[in-house]
Amino acid sequence: MTTPNLKDAVPPGHQFPREIRSALLEYDKVDKEIGAFKYEKLPAGRKRIRLLRLSPGVLNNPQIDCEMFEAEFNEHHQLITVEKQIHGQTSNITQQCNRNSITREDEKKANDEDVVKYEALSWRWGDEDNSPYTIMIKKNGARYKEQLYKKRVSRTLGLALKYLRLPAKDRILWIDAICIHQADGEERSFQVSMMSLVYTRADEVCVWLGEDDDDSTRAIKFIENEVSKLKNFDALCKDKEHAADWGALLVLMQRDWFSRRWVVQEITLARKATVYCGPECIKWRDLAIAVELFVEVETATHRLSELMKKDDKFALVPYWFEHISELGASLLVNATARIYRDYQRDQDGSLTDLNRAVSRRSLLSLEYLVTSLSIFDCGRPHDSVYALVAIARDAAPQPPTSITERTKDGIITAVFSDQLEQKPYPLDYTSPYPDVCKEFIHFCIERAAKADPLQALDILCRPWAKDWRPKHPKPDTSEKSDSKEGSKTESDAQKKTMIKHNGPWMISKDVNKSSRATAHPLFHATKSKVEDSRSCQQYFKDSEREPVNHLIKKWFREPASTETPKDEQMNEVQRPERRKTRKEKRGRINEKKDEEKVVRKGHLMLPSWVARITDAPFDIFLHPGMDMVKMGRKNADPLVGIPQDGHRNYSAGQSNGVDMKSLKFRKRARLGHYSLYVKGFCVDRVKEVAQVSQGGAIPATWLDMAGWSKARRFGSFDSDPGDPPDSFWRTLVADRGRYDRNPPYYYARACKETIMKGGLRSNAVNTTDLIYNERNSIIAEFCRRVQAVIWNRALIRTEKDLLGLVSDKVKEGDLICIIYGCTVPIILRKERKKTEEDLENEKCEDFAELMKRLMTKCEKARSRKAQYREGSEEWVDILNKRKNKENVNRDKVNGQAGAGNNDKKLDDRRHKKDAYVSDEDDLSEDESEEEVERPEASAQTGSGDEQGKSGIAGHQKQANERDPYRHYKFLGEAYIHGMMDGEAVREKFYKLKPDHMFELR
């Protein structure tokens, strides 16, 4: 198949009215005898994909006919058909191929005629399952009505297929929504890991922006006829008649396709791309050049915004193109130009060397891509990470390997993962989203700890995660979904049984069927046993139905003591509990009930240490005076900035990097939380919180808190309120200027002019009006920096009389801490103190999670051993001899060790257990508050080194005893003036402050 020319790619559509061009076939109006399309299982472990052959058609025909067939990539990355139909006859290569495999002999016979030429579609997803529209699909070249199927598609996809089909010949396309069985999580994970290969090998990527309108038509003609001709570009930025053209281009750049996260990978990997908008089309390279010129001129001189004011239609809205550089189209063009080094291309922009295009390497890390491209949205929360793995320099997409099936590539990457530049990154759509977030954060910390451990934990302060909440299980609608889509509702991975255990699992006879999961053989040794025939998956599924307290009683206590005497039950009912009363006063009852609901459902909320995308600096929304959405600021920029190799904005932790040995992740699903353990120390506590900055304005109450109340009382314009306090104006700009450098000296004078001219009499300094109306570039630059720092943040004063900026969630009494590996201070809120029962529950949960990992590891080991046993009997004899030899050597060593070592090990275990649980007398409520040293408290004044060492040792011992009983809520980063460049570390050294292990939830 040859790629159609650009002029002939889309049939002429302006000859038909838009109502006819937009008509699609409805699902309910199709003959009821035609069944819903059903997917066939693709063979596991092979690089096989489905393709769609789009039949010819015209725009006035609403029915879309196509054919589904399969193809497979060989070792040379050539796509060969598995069942190639040529006018109803099977080719010779297909007759020799098996349905589930293509042999190497068949691959050698592949010639140019057998290699499939196809195009890949890039489009904005819609509601595919509930759409009223359909396409007609033939399987395996069937020509009969009973072999014709219908499949629901969204309106966007239906129109894309209708406009892209050719008038007289077929067109082969790869479309992710159709060619991947989206209901099968295992298949989707494997197919997504191959998407980089699919888009790289495609002859062309077809970008579908949607239906055309007056703005899109005008913008495309403006690019082709005017912007591409650079010799007249200055006139385009000055002439009033071109104001509407630039406005139309802005509307085109804000189409939904430009805000989709998957398009970054699809455009970056494309050898050649064409943009389609209704019947109009343009080369992607021409559109990218126009966007680059647009952003360059506006950000450097704001000439285009001044041009819009000359037109009466746009004059009422100042700065039409404000924050144009943060628009999705601008970030997309910038990212695609930076991810790969550009190889030699033809004049049309296509790559000339396909082999080099396949093997090229990225220049940007996965952390940079995910955090800097947060403006791009995705339908599934997993895609916030998975959509960018294939184009990262330090990650390679890897499907989750099953227990019994491992591919050759999977084995190689698993063995040599430490030596590979691109570490294998598993893609698993069946995994809960909190687990996906944990894997991404752990991956970023591990990679950053090797390059720069001082900023490894900055990922906790960069917003990136999709705001996600667990959904409650819905009733079974398998019959309805089957009749609707004809797809499977249960994943094949769930139906797959585990490897059978040679020795039977045993459970007690007298245990009820409803609580079989709690009858563990280790804790019921005195009762009679029967064989437990359940699979491991069913075992863990049943165990989640039981509350944690019952599990603890049945697993960790003696069976004889599980029944409580009646007199003790009466005493428990009559004896009031003091902690329940305190929880009622603190209003925690409703909060605990909500946590119990989540625990019963088996879902977890996103922990506080996962930064949500809702805290991102920019977003697209409606603005006053405009009938369209536009990019605008909604939050301040992150203080940690974007990840850059060898550069960091601050150094609050000085030379203390992340401690990977103490860093721990603990998932406790039954307890309803996901914990992250980090090491650090407390610096200060929030004493006073001022009003939050709305819209980047400086509230008047901030001046009172900063000690500059005179500025609020100055009379005439000529009166002098005095210079602003140094700590105040530096806090407003976070002690940084443009490009995160040291602030210039004139910022102090610019701060004074801003306060005097910004309308302080209205109780706030309007920085936006100063940017738009004050004809002073210095003031405008200062106000833009202030907005980037204070937007939606609050000014605080600490107990040590320091000024700072925090998020709007911070309250009085919250802790200001430094964690090792983070370049800025953070805010933590201490939650309720844990009890002995809470610690016991956590031990039980950690033990259950450990058991799951060990069981999975054991299953994999058993599978590999079974494969070796089946392959060679000699290998079994070798293993048996080696095992017998190891047993003999072990017996000799154990005999020489003696019984004294065993007693010593037992004492060590008891000592560790006693050290973990401390006395209640040392954990009183008064002592638990002494985490932060009060300002009036003086440092230890010992003259000798021994006294200093004993003092820090005592403080550290108390901290180690208290930390297991505490957990905190992460409230984000903070700017604390005078604590951003290692001052807190030096204070900790001189005042002998201890380190803490913070449990973040």
Short mmCIF file of C-alpha atoms in Angstrom, two decimals, residues 329-535:
data_model
loop_
_atom_site.label_atom_id
_atom_site.label_comp_id
_atom_site.label_asym_id
_atom_site.label_seq_id
_atom_site.Cartn_x
_atom_site.Cartn_y
_atom_site.Cartn_z
CA ALA A 329 0.48 23.21 21.50
CA SER A 330 3.50 25.26 22.56
CA LEU A 331 4.72 22.63 25.02
CA LEU A 332 4.13 19.88 22.46
CA VAL A 333 6.23 21.57 19.78
CA ASN A 334 8.94 22.41 22.30
CA ALA A 335 9.01 18.87 23.73
CA THR A 336 9.08 17.09 20.38
CA ALA A 337 12.03 19.23 19.32
CA ARG A 338 14.00 18.43 22.50
CA ILE A 339 13.26 14.76 23.17
CA TYR A 340 15.34 13.41 20.27
CA ARG A 341 18.20 14.82 18.30
CA ASP A 342 16.83 15.48 14.84
CA TYR A 343 18.27 13.15 12.22
CA GLN A 344 18.50 13.93 8.54
CA ARG A 345 15.06 14.50 7.07
CA ASP A 346 13.61 15.03 3.66
CA GLN A 347 12.10 18.32 2.60
CA ASP A 348 8.67 17.13 3.72
CA GLY A 349 9.99 16.47 7.23
CA SER A 350 10.08 12.64 7.13
CA LEU A 351 13.02 10.64 8.48
CA THR A 352 15.27 9.22 5.78
CA ASP A 353 16.95 6.46 7.82
CA LEU A 354 14.32 4.19 9.35
CA ASN A 355 16.79 2.01 11.25
CA ARG A 356 18.27 5.03 12.99
CA ALA A 357 14.76 6.27 13.81
CA VAL A 358 13.96 2.97 15.55
CA SER A 359 17.19 2.88 17.60
CA ARG A 360 17.44 6.59 18.54
CA ARG A 361 17.58 7.49 22.24
CA SER A 362 15.77 10.17 24.18
CA LEU A 363 17.45 13.13 25.89
CA LEU A 364 14.89 13.72 28.67
CA SER A 365 14.19 11.69 31.78
CA LEU A 366 10.83 10.20 32.67
CA GLU A 367 10.50 12.48 35.68
CA TYR A 368 11.06 15.54 33.50
CA LEU A 369 8.50 14.45 30.93
CA VAL A 370 5.77 13.58 33.44
CA THR A 371 6.17 16.68 35.61
CA SER A 372 6.82 19.28 32.89
CA LEU A 373 4.00 18.07 30.61
CA SER A 374 1.35 18.07 33.32
CA ILE A 375 -0.96 20.28 31.23
CA PHE A 376 -1.65 17.29 28.97
CA ASP A 377 -4.66 15.29 30.08
CA CYS A 378 -5.40 11.58 29.80
CA GLY A 379 -8.52 9.45 30.03
CA ARG A 380 -7.15 6.70 32.26
CA PRO A 381 -5.14 7.76 35.30
CA HIS A 382 -2.48 5.15 34.52
CA ASP A 383 -1.66 6.99 31.29
CA SER A 384 -0.34 9.98 33.21
CA VAL A 385 2.87 7.92 33.40
CA TYR A 386 2.49 5.15 30.82
CA ALA A 387 1.95 7.58 27.93
CA LEU A 388 5.51 8.93 28.26
CA VAL A 389 7.59 5.89 29.18
CA ALA A 390 8.47 5.00 25.59
CA ILE A 391 10.14 8.36 24.89
CA ALA A 392 12.11 8.65 28.16
CA ARG A 393 15.88 8.28 28.22
CA ASP A 394 15.95 6.24 31.45
CA ALA A 395 12.92 3.94 31.02
CA ALA A 396 11.75 1.32 28.56
CA PRO A 397 8.15 0.06 28.49
CA GLN A 398 7.90 -3.52 29.65
CA PRO A 399 4.66 -5.55 29.84
CA PRO A 400 4.03 -7.34 33.14
CA THR A 401 5.50 -10.81 32.78
CA SER A 402 3.20 -13.61 33.81
CA ILE A 403 4.29 -16.43 36.05
CA THR A 404 4.44 -19.16 33.44
CA GLU A 405 5.28 -17.16 30.28
CA ARG A 406 8.46 -15.12 29.84
CA THR A 407 9.68 -13.72 26.55
CA LYS A 408 13.28 -13.59 25.42
CA ASP A 409 13.39 -9.81 25.74
CA GLY A 410 11.84 -10.01 29.19
CA ILE A 411 14.52 -12.40 30.44
CA ILE A 412 17.34 -10.24 29.04
CA THR A 413 16.03 -7.02 30.56
CA ALA A 414 15.38 -8.70 33.92
CA VAL A 415 18.92 -10.07 34.15
CA PHE A 416 20.79 -6.98 32.89
CA SER A 417 18.45 -4.25 34.18
CA ASP A 418 21.14 -2.70 36.40
CA GLN A 419 23.53 -2.27 33.46
CA LEU A 420 20.96 -0.88 31.02
CA GLU A 421 20.62 2.86 30.44
CA GLN A 422 16.87 2.45 29.99
CA LYS A 423 15.61 0.54 32.98
CA PRO A 424 12.60 -1.72 32.29
CA TYR A 425 9.43 -0.01 33.45
CA PRO A 426 6.43 -2.37 33.86
CA LEU A 427 3.10 -1.30 32.36
CA ASP A 428 0.22 -2.92 34.21
CA TYR A 429 -3.30 -1.57 33.71
CA THR A 430 -4.68 -4.13 36.16
CA SER A 431 -2.73 -2.52 39.00
CA PRO A 432 -4.51 0.04 41.23
CA TYR A 433 -3.62 3.65 40.53
CA PRO A 434 -2.01 4.26 43.97
CA ASP A 435 0.40 1.44 43.15
CA VAL A 436 1.18 3.09 39.80
CA CYS A 437 1.97 6.34 41.60
CA LYS A 438 4.17 4.55 44.11
CA GLU A 439 6.11 2.77 41.34
CA PHE A 440 6.69 6.04 39.49
CA ILE A 441 7.86 7.91 42.59
CA HIS A 442 10.11 5.01 43.62
CA PHE A 443 11.54 4.87 40.10
CA CYS A 444 12.29 8.62 40.10
CA ILE A 445 13.90 8.50 43.54
CA GLU A 446 16.13 5.57 42.61
CA ARG A 447 17.29 7.17 39.37
CA ALA A 448 17.83 10.59 40.94
CA ALA A 449 19.68 9.10 43.94
CA LYS A 450 22.40 7.86 41.58
CA ALA A 451 22.77 11.16 39.71
CA ASP A 452 22.09 13.76 42.44
CA PRO A 453 20.90 12.42 45.83
CA LEU A 454 20.44 15.97 47.16
CA GLN A 455 17.26 16.46 45.08
CA ALA A 456 15.98 12.90 44.81
CA LEU A 457 12.86 13.64 46.88
CA ASP A 458 11.90 16.79 44.97
CA ILE A 459 9.39 14.65 43.08
CA LEU A 460 7.16 14.87 46.17
CA CYS A 461 6.73 18.62 45.51
CA ARG A 462 6.10 18.53 41.75
CA PRO A 463 2.41 18.20 40.77
CA TRP A 464 1.82 15.44 38.23
CA ALA A 465 -0.75 12.83 39.40
CA LYS A 466 -4.29 12.79 38.11
CA ASP A 467 -6.82 13.60 40.82
CA TRP A 468 -8.24 10.12 41.37
CA ARG A 469 -10.71 8.63 43.81
CA PRO A 470 -11.52 4.92 44.17
CA LYS A 471 -14.82 3.86 42.71
CA HIS A 472 -17.11 1.53 44.58
CA PRO A 473 -17.66 -1.84 42.89
CA LYS A 474 -20.61 -1.79 40.54
CA PRO A 475 -23.10 -4.64 40.14
CA ASP A 476 -22.31 -7.24 37.54
CA THR A 477 -23.46 -6.08 34.12
CA SER A 478 -21.70 -8.70 32.05
CA GLU A 479 -24.83 -9.68 30.15
CA LYS A 480 -25.57 -6.08 29.29
CA SER A 481 -22.03 -5.32 28.21
CA ASP A 482 -21.80 -8.48 26.14
CA SER A 483 -24.94 -7.63 24.26
CA LYS A 484 -23.69 -4.11 23.79
CA GLU A 485 -20.10 -4.61 22.76
CA GLY A 486 -19.61 -8.33 22.68
CA SER A 487 -16.46 -7.97 24.77
CA LYS A 488 -15.22 -9.87 27.77
CA THR A 489 -15.92 -8.40 31.17
CA GLU A 490 -13.50 -10.50 33.14
CA SER A 491 -9.80 -10.38 32.50
CA ASP A 492 -8.18 -13.55 31.31
CA ALA A 493 -5.48 -13.02 33.91
CA GLN A 494 -8.09 -13.42 36.65
CA LYS A 495 -9.38 -16.65 35.14
CA LYS A 496 -5.89 -18.14 34.90
CA THR A 497 -5.19 -20.58 37.72
CA MET A 498 -1.98 -20.66 39.65
CA ILE A 499 0.53 -23.49 39.45
CA LYS A 500 -0.71 -26.36 41.55
CA HIS A 501 1.08 -26.88 44.85
CA ASN A 502 2.56 -30.36 45.29
CA GLY A 503 1.80 -30.42 49.01
CA PRO A 504 -1.76 -29.40 49.95
CA TRP A 505 -2.51 -26.29 51.95
CA MET A 506 -4.28 -27.25 55.17
CA ILE A 507 -7.14 -25.53 56.98
CA SER A 508 -9.17 -26.41 60.05
CA LYS A 509 -12.30 -28.53 59.70
CA ASP A 510 -14.38 -26.47 62.07
CA VAL A 511 -13.78 -23.18 60.27
CA ASN A 512 -16.81 -21.80 58.45
CA LYS A 513 -16.67 -21.37 54.71
CA SER A 514 -17.17 -17.65 55.05
CA SER A 515 -14.00 -17.28 57.12
CA ARG A 516 -11.78 -19.86 55.49
CA ALA A 517 -9.23 -17.25 54.59
CA THR A 518 -8.42 -16.57 58.22
CA ALA A 519 -7.58 -20.17 59.06
CA HIS A 520 -3.84 -20.11 58.59
CA PRO A 521 -1.98 -23.41 59.17
CA LEU A 522 0.75 -21.78 61.27
CA PHE A 523 -1.66 -20.67 63.98
CA HIS A 524 -4.03 -23.64 64.18
CA ALA A 525 -1.63 -26.48 64.61
CA THR A 526 -3.67 -28.14 67.36
CA LYS A 527 -6.80 -28.70 65.27
CA SER A 528 -7.46 -31.28 62.61
CA LYS A 529 -6.75 -30.19 59.04
CA VAL A 530 -8.29 -30.70 55.62
CA GLU A 531 -6.90 -29.81 52.22
CA ASP A 532 -7.53 -26.27 50.97
CA SER A 533 -8.07 -26.51 47.20
CA ARG A 534 -8.35 -22.78 46.59
CA SER A 535 -5.92 -20.91 44.34
#
